[in-house]
Coordinates of C-alpha atoms and ligand atoms in Angstrom, one line a residue:
X1 CA -99.0 -38.5 -95.1
X2 CA -98.3 -35.9 -97.8
X3 CA -95.8 -37.1 -100.3
X4 CA -92.5 -35.1 -100.2
X5 CA -92.1 -35.1 -104.0
X6 CA -93.1 -37.2 -107.0
X7 CA -90.2 -37.7 -109.4
X8 CA -90.7 -36.3 -112.9
X9 CA -89.9 -38.1 -116.1
X10 CA -88.6 -41.0 -114.1
X11 CA -88.4 -43.8 -116.7
X12 CA -87.1 -41.3 -119.3
X13 CA -84.3 -40.3 -116.9
X14 CA -83.3 -43.9 -116.3
X15 CA -83.2 -44.6 -120.0
X16 CA -81.2 -41.4 -120.7
X17 CA -78.6 -42.2 -118.0
X18 CA -78.0 -45.6 -119.8
X19 CA -76.9 -47.2 -116.5
X20 CA -73.8 -49.4 -116.8
X21 CA -72.7 -52.2 -114.5
X22 CA -70.4 -51.1 -111.7
X23 CA -70.9 -47.5 -112.8
X24 CA -70.6 -44.4 -110.5
X25 CA -73.6 -42.1 -110.8
X26 CA -74.5 -38.7 -109.3
X27 CA -77.9 -37.3 -108.5
X28 CA -77.2 -33.6 -107.9
X29 CA -80.8 -32.8 -106.6
X30 CA -81.8 -35.5 -104.2
X31 CA -85.1 -33.9 -103.0
X32 CA -87.3 -36.7 -101.8
X33 CA -84.9 -39.2 -103.3
X34 CA -87.3 -40.6 -105.9
X35 CA -84.8 -40.5 -108.7
X36 CA -82.0 -41.6 -106.5
X37 CA -83.9 -44.7 -105.3
X38 CA -84.8 -45.7 -108.8
X39 CA -81.2 -45.3 -110.0
X40 CA -80.0 -47.6 -107.1
X41 CA -82.8 -50.1 -107.7
X42 CA -82.0 -50.3 -111.5
X43 CA -78.7 -52.0 -111.1
X44 CA -77.2 -53.7 -107.9
X45 CA -73.6 -53.1 -109.0
X46 CA -73.6 -49.3 -109.2
X47 CA -72.7 -46.6 -106.7
X48 CA -74.6 -43.4 -106.3
X49 CA -73.5 -40.0 -104.8
X50 CA -76.4 -37.6 -104.2
X51 CA -76.4 -33.9 -103.4
X52 CA -78.9 -31.5 -101.9
X53 CA -78.3 -28.2 -100.1
X54 CA -81.6 -28.4 -98.2
X55 CA -81.5 -29.7 -94.7
X56 CA -85.1 -31.0 -95.0
X57 CA -84.1 -33.2 -97.9
X58 CA -81.2 -34.8 -96.0
X59 CA -83.7 -36.5 -93.7
X60 CA -85.1 -38.4 -96.7
X61 CA -81.6 -39.9 -97.3
X62 CA -81.5 -41.9 -94.0
X63 CA -83.8 -44.6 -95.4
X64 CA -81.7 -44.9 -98.5
X65 CA -78.5 -45.1 -96.4
X66 CA -80.0 -47.9 -94.5
X67 CA -81.3 -49.7 -97.6
X68 CA -78.0 -49.3 -99.6
X69 CA -75.3 -48.9 -97.0
X70 CA -72.4 -49.8 -99.3
X71 CA -73.6 -48.1 -102.5
X72 CA -75.1 -44.8 -101.5
X73 CA -73.5 -41.6 -100.2
X74 CA -75.5 -38.4 -99.4
X75 CA -73.6 -35.1 -99.6
X76 CA -75.3 -32.0 -98.1
X77 CA -73.9 -29.2 -100.3
X78 CA -74.7 -27.0 -103.3
X79 CA -74.1 -28.9 -106.5
X80 CA -71.8 -26.0 -107.6
X81 CA -69.3 -27.7 -105.3
X82 CA -69.7 -31.0 -107.1
X83 CA -66.1 -31.4 -108.3
X84 CA -64.5 -30.6 -104.9
X85 CA -66.9 -32.8 -102.9
X86 CA -66.5 -35.8 -105.3
X87 CA -62.7 -35.4 -105.1
X88 CA -62.9 -35.6 -101.3
X89 CA -64.8 -38.9 -101.8
X90 CA -61.9 -40.0 -104.1
X91 CA -64.2 -39.9 -107.1
X92 CA -62.4 -38.4 -110.2
X93 CA -64.6 -39.7 -113.0
X94 CA -68.3 -40.7 -113.2
X95 CA -70.5 -42.6 -115.6
X96 CA -73.6 -40.4 -115.4
X97 CA -75.1 -37.4 -113.7
X98 CA -78.7 -36.1 -113.2
X99 CA -79.9 -32.6 -112.5
X100 CA -83.6 -32.3 -111.6
X101 CA -83.6 -28.5 -111.1
X102 CA -85.7 -26.1 -109.0
X103 CA -87.6 -26.7 -105.9
X104 CA -89.4 -29.8 -104.6
X105 CA -93.1 -30.0 -103.8
X106 CA -92.2 -30.2 -100.2
X107 CA -90.3 -26.9 -100.3
X108 CA -93.2 -25.2 -102.2
X109 CA -95.9 -26.6 -99.9
X110 CA -94.2 -25.7 -96.6
X111 CA -95.4 -22.2 -95.9
X112 CA -92.5 -21.6 -93.5
X113 CA -90.1 -21.7 -96.4
X114 CA -91.7 -18.7 -98.1
X115 CA -91.4 -20.1 -101.7
X116 CA -95.1 -19.8 -102.6
X117 CA -97.5 -16.8 -102.8
X118 CA -100.4 -19.2 -102.2
X119 CA -99.4 -19.8 -98.5
X120 CA -98.7 -17.2 -95.8
X121 CA -95.2 -17.5 -94.6
X122 CA -92.1 -15.4 -93.8
X123 CA -90.3 -14.0 -96.9
X124 CA -87.4 -16.5 -96.8
X125 CA -86.8 -18.6 -100.0
X126 CA -83.4 -19.9 -99.0
X127 CA -82.9 -23.5 -100.0
X128 CA -79.8 -23.6 -97.8
X129 CA -80.9 -22.1 -94.5
X130 CA -77.3 -21.6 -93.3
X131 CA -76.9 -18.8 -95.9
X132 CA -77.5 -15.3 -94.8
X133 CA -79.3 -13.7 -97.7
X134 CA -83.1 -14.2 -97.7
X135 CA -85.9 -12.7 -99.7
X136 CA -86.7 -10.5 -96.8
X137 CA -83.4 -8.6 -97.1
X138 CA -83.8 -8.2 -100.9
X139 CA -87.4 -6.9 -100.6
X140 CA -86.7 -4.6 -97.7
X141 CA -83.2 -3.3 -98.2
X142 CA -82.3 -3.4 -101.9
X143 CA -82.6 -0.1 -103.9
X144 CA -85.1 0.3 -106.7
X145 CA -82.6 -0.2 -109.5
X146 CA -81.4 -3.5 -108.0
X147 CA -85.0 -4.8 -107.5
X148 CA -85.8 -3.8 -111.1
X149 CA -82.9 -5.7 -112.5
X150 CA -83.6 -8.8 -110.5
X151 CA -87.3 -8.8 -111.6
X152 CA -86.4 -8.2 -115.3
X153 CA -83.5 -10.6 -115.4
X154 CA -84.8 -13.6 -113.5
X155 CA -88.6 -13.1 -113.8
X156 CA -88.8 -11.5 -117.3
X157 CA -91.8 -9.6 -115.9
X158 CA -93.0 -6.6 -118.0
X159 CA -94.4 -4.7 -115.1
X160 CA -91.2 -5.0 -113.0
X161 CA -90.9 -1.2 -113.0
X162 CA -94.3 -0.6 -111.3
X163 CA -93.8 -3.5 -108.9
X164 CA -90.4 -2.4 -107.8
X165 CA -91.8 1.2 -107.2
X166 CA -94.7 -0.3 -105.3
X167 CA -92.3 -2.2 -103.0
X168 CA -90.2 0.9 -102.3
X169 CA -93.3 3.0 -101.4
X170 CA -94.9 0.3 -99.2
X171 CA -91.8 -0.5 -97.3
X172 CA -91.5 3.1 -96.2
X173 CA -94.6 2.6 -94.1
X174 CA -93.8 -0.9 -92.6
X175 CA -91.3 -3.7 -93.5
X176 CA -92.8 -6.3 -95.9
X177 CA -92.5 -9.4 -93.9
X178 CA -94.7 -12.1 -95.5
X179 CA -95.4 -13.8 -98.8
X180 CA -99.0 -12.7 -98.7
X181 CA -98.0 -9.0 -98.1
X182 CA -95.7 -9.2 -101.1
X183 CA -98.4 -10.9 -103.1
X184 CA -100.9 -8.1 -102.3
X185 CA -98.4 -5.4 -103.3
X186 CA -97.8 -7.2 -106.6
X187 CA -101.6 -7.4 -107.1
X188 CA -102.1 -3.7 -106.3
X189 CA -99.3 -2.4 -108.5
X190 CA -99.9 -4.3 -111.7
X191 CA -102.3 -3.2 -114.4
X192 CA -102.3 -6.5 -116.2
X193 CA -105.1 -8.9 -115.9
X194 CA -102.5 -11.6 -115.5
X195 CA -101.8 -10.8 -111.8
X196 CA -101.2 -14.5 -111.0
X197 CA -98.5 -14.7 -113.6
X198 CA -96.9 -11.5 -112.4
X199 CA -96.8 -13.0 -108.8
X200 CA -95.3 -16.3 -110.2
X201 CA -92.6 -14.4 -112.1
X202 CA -91.6 -12.1 -109.2
X203 CA -91.5 -15.0 -106.8
X204 CA -89.4 -17.0 -109.3
X205 CA -87.1 -14.1 -109.8
X206 CA -86.5 -13.7 -106.0
X207 CA -85.9 -17.4 -105.5
X208 CA -83.4 -17.6 -108.4
X209 CA -81.6 -14.5 -107.0
X210 CA -81.6 -15.6 -103.4
X211 CA -80.2 -19.0 -104.2
X212 CA -77.8 -17.9 -107.0
X213 CA -79.4 -20.7 -109.0
X214 CA -78.2 -19.8 -112.5
X215 CA -74.6 -19.3 -111.4
X216 CA -74.5 -22.6 -109.6
X217 CA -76.1 -24.4 -112.6
X218 CA -73.5 -23.0 -115.1
X219 CA -70.6 -24.0 -112.9
X220 CA -72.0 -27.4 -112.2
X221 CA -72.8 -28.3 -115.8
X222 CA -69.3 -27.4 -117.0
X223 CA -67.7 -29.4 -114.2
X224 CA -70.0 -32.4 -114.8
X225 CA -69.1 -32.6 -118.4
X226 CA -65.4 -32.4 -117.4
X227 CA -65.6 -35.4 -115.0
X228 CA -67.8 -37.7 -117.2
X229 CA -66.1 -40.8 -118.5
X230 CA -66.3 -41.4 -122.3
X231 CA -69.8 -42.7 -123.0
X232 CA -71.0 -41.2 -119.7
X233 CA -74.3 -39.3 -119.8
X234 CA -75.4 -35.9 -118.4
X235 CA -79.2 -35.6 -118.0
X236 CA -80.9 -32.3 -117.1
X237 CA -84.6 -31.6 -116.3
X238 CA -85.4 -27.9 -116.2
X239 CA -88.6 -26.1 -115.3
X240 CA -88.4 -22.6 -116.8
X241 CA -86.9 -21.0 -119.9
X242 CA -83.9 -19.4 -118.1
X243 CA -82.7 -22.7 -116.9
X244 CA -83.4 -24.4 -120.2
X245 CA -81.5 -21.7 -122.1
X246 CA -78.4 -22.3 -120.0
X247 CA -78.5 -26.0 -120.5
X248 CA -79.1 -25.6 -124.3
X249 CA -76.2 -23.1 -124.6
X250 CA -73.7 -25.0 -122.5
X251 CA -74.5 -28.2 -124.4
X252 CA -74.2 -26.4 -127.7
X253 CA -70.9 -24.8 -126.7
X254 CA -69.4 -28.1 -125.4
X255 CA -70.5 -29.9 -128.6
X256 CA -68.7 -27.5 -130.9
X257 CA -65.1 -28.1 -131.9
X258 CA -64.3 -24.5 -132.6
X259 CA -65.4 -21.3 -131.0
X260 CA -63.5 -18.9 -133.3
X261 CA -65.5 -16.0 -134.9
X262 CA -67.0 -17.0 -138.3
X263 CA -64.8 -14.7 -140.3
X264 CA -61.6 -16.4 -139.1
X265 CA -60.1 -18.4 -142.0
X266 CA -58.4 -20.8 -139.7
X267 CA -59.2 -22.1 -136.2
X268 CA -57.0 -20.6 -133.5
X269 CA -58.9 -21.6 -130.4
X270 CA -58.1 -25.4 -130.4
X271 CA -61.4 -26.0 -128.7
X272 CA -62.4 -29.7 -128.8
X273 CA -65.9 -31.2 -129.0
X274 CA -66.5 -32.9 -125.6
X275 CA -70.1 -34.1 -125.9
X276 CA -72.7 -35.3 -128.4
X277 CA -76.1 -33.8 -127.6
X278 CA -78.6 -36.6 -127.9
X279 CA -81.8 -34.5 -127.7
X280 CA -82.1 -32.0 -130.6
X281 CA -85.5 -31.2 -129.0
X282 CA -86.2 -31.7 -125.3
X283 CA -88.1 -34.7 -124.0
X284 CA -91.4 -33.7 -122.5
X285 CA -93.7 -35.5 -120.0
X286 CA -96.7 -37.4 -121.4
X287 CA -100.3 -36.1 -121.0
X288 CA -100.8 -38.9 -118.5
X289 CA -97.9 -37.9 -116.4
X290 CA -99.0 -34.2 -116.4
X291 CA -102.6 -35.3 -115.4
X292 CA -101.2 -37.2 -112.4
X293 CA -98.6 -34.7 -111.4
X294 CA -99.2 -31.0 -112.3
X295 CA -95.5 -30.1 -111.4
X296 CA -94.4 -32.1 -114.4
X297 CA -96.2 -29.7 -116.9
X298 CA -93.3 -27.4 -117.4
X299 CA -90.5 -30.0 -117.4
X300 CA -88.0 -30.3 -120.2
X301 CA -85.3 -32.9 -120.3
X302 CA -82.1 -32.7 -122.3
X303 CA -79.2 -35.1 -122.3
X304 CA -75.8 -35.6 -123.8
X305 CA -73.0 -38.2 -124.0
X306 CA -69.4 -37.5 -123.3
X307 CA -66.9 -38.2 -126.1
X308 CA -63.6 -39.9 -125.8
X309 CA -61.3 -36.8 -125.7
X310 CA -58.7 -35.7 -123.2
Ligands
SAM1 C1 -87.1 -30.8 -108.1 S1 -86.4 -31.2 -106.6 C2 -85.7 -32.8 -106.9 C3 -86.6 -33.9 -106.7 C4 -85.9 -35.3 -106.8 N1 -85.4 -35.6 -108.1 C5 -86.9 -36.4 -106.3 O1 -87.1 -37.4 -107.0 O2 -87.5 -36.2 -105.2 C6 -85.0 -30.2 -106.5 C7 -84.1 -30.4 -105.3 O3 -82.8 -29.9 -105.6 C8 -82.3 -29.1 -104.6 N2 -81.4 -28.1 -105.2 C9 -81.8 -27.1 -106.0 N3 -80.7 -26.4 -106.4 C10 -79.6 -27.0 -105.8 C11 -78.2 -26.8 -105.7 N4 -77.7 -25.7 -106.4 N5 -77.4 -27.6 -105.0 C12 -78.0 -28.6 -104.3 N6 -79.3 -28.9 -104.3 C13 -80.1 -28.1 -105.0 C14 -83.5 -28.5 -103.9 O4 -83.2 -28.3 -102.5 C15 -84.5 -29.6 -104.1 O5 -84.6 -30.5 -103.0

């Protein structure tokens, strides 16, 4: 049987979470449940609440629910709704939280989901299939300017202009229905010799846009820091520079005790420092881990500890 997903930086995550007896922990990205199971196994007195918005992932939770009936709760939702969903579980404060961002190997390898240009599948890319917007609507209905801005903003692709024009021209003939059709258009409308990279960037851009990934991340990181107990840890593994930039910036902002412009003689913002960032540089996977699991190669882990401030 093909493995659903191999957890990345597993021991590093457990160390960074600094798991305490009787603590309440949250895994915001359950996936195949590798990190969740390791967190539960690491200490028999803790409780864990895990989130995932993907229906496929929820099936993996059944085994954990059977193995840890009193200590594990699975919540099928976007982690942007973290605060509300935990409140409904009567959880106001937590001891640690993990974000292992992006898509799972299962999502990438399942051609039906349309996340990968290497497999032929419908242009979908929704992590939560109850949502209406899919990559098909974006590619076939959005005007040129909107496509251009999505490709630049979320894919940082230099040839976005040519690719967006190509899509507009091609869809006048027939709707663009599959990942392979879109991949061929990107191939045909790029000059660069790095066609594979262009495809990866455009597919990344579509996925981020369709799932509002960066907006959810910003909201969830700020909420997570708010509900951490003093000494509690927030641990984030990101897989591309746009995610990592958000993590770095939010950590930096939440660590500062003043956000006034530099030319102000006196602080007027009363901002407090809420966290200490414990990783000046991100933790990266070892060569051995990358050799065993190629998905780990772009991983960067950052973590911080909540201070004792109201
Ligand atoms: C990299 S995988 C996590 C793998 C997991 N740590 C494991 O050990 O198997 C990312 C998972 O997070 C989920 N996900 C991504 N963004 C999400 C969001 N905003 N809300 C909830 N789940 C999300 C995806 O559906 C996917 O299953």
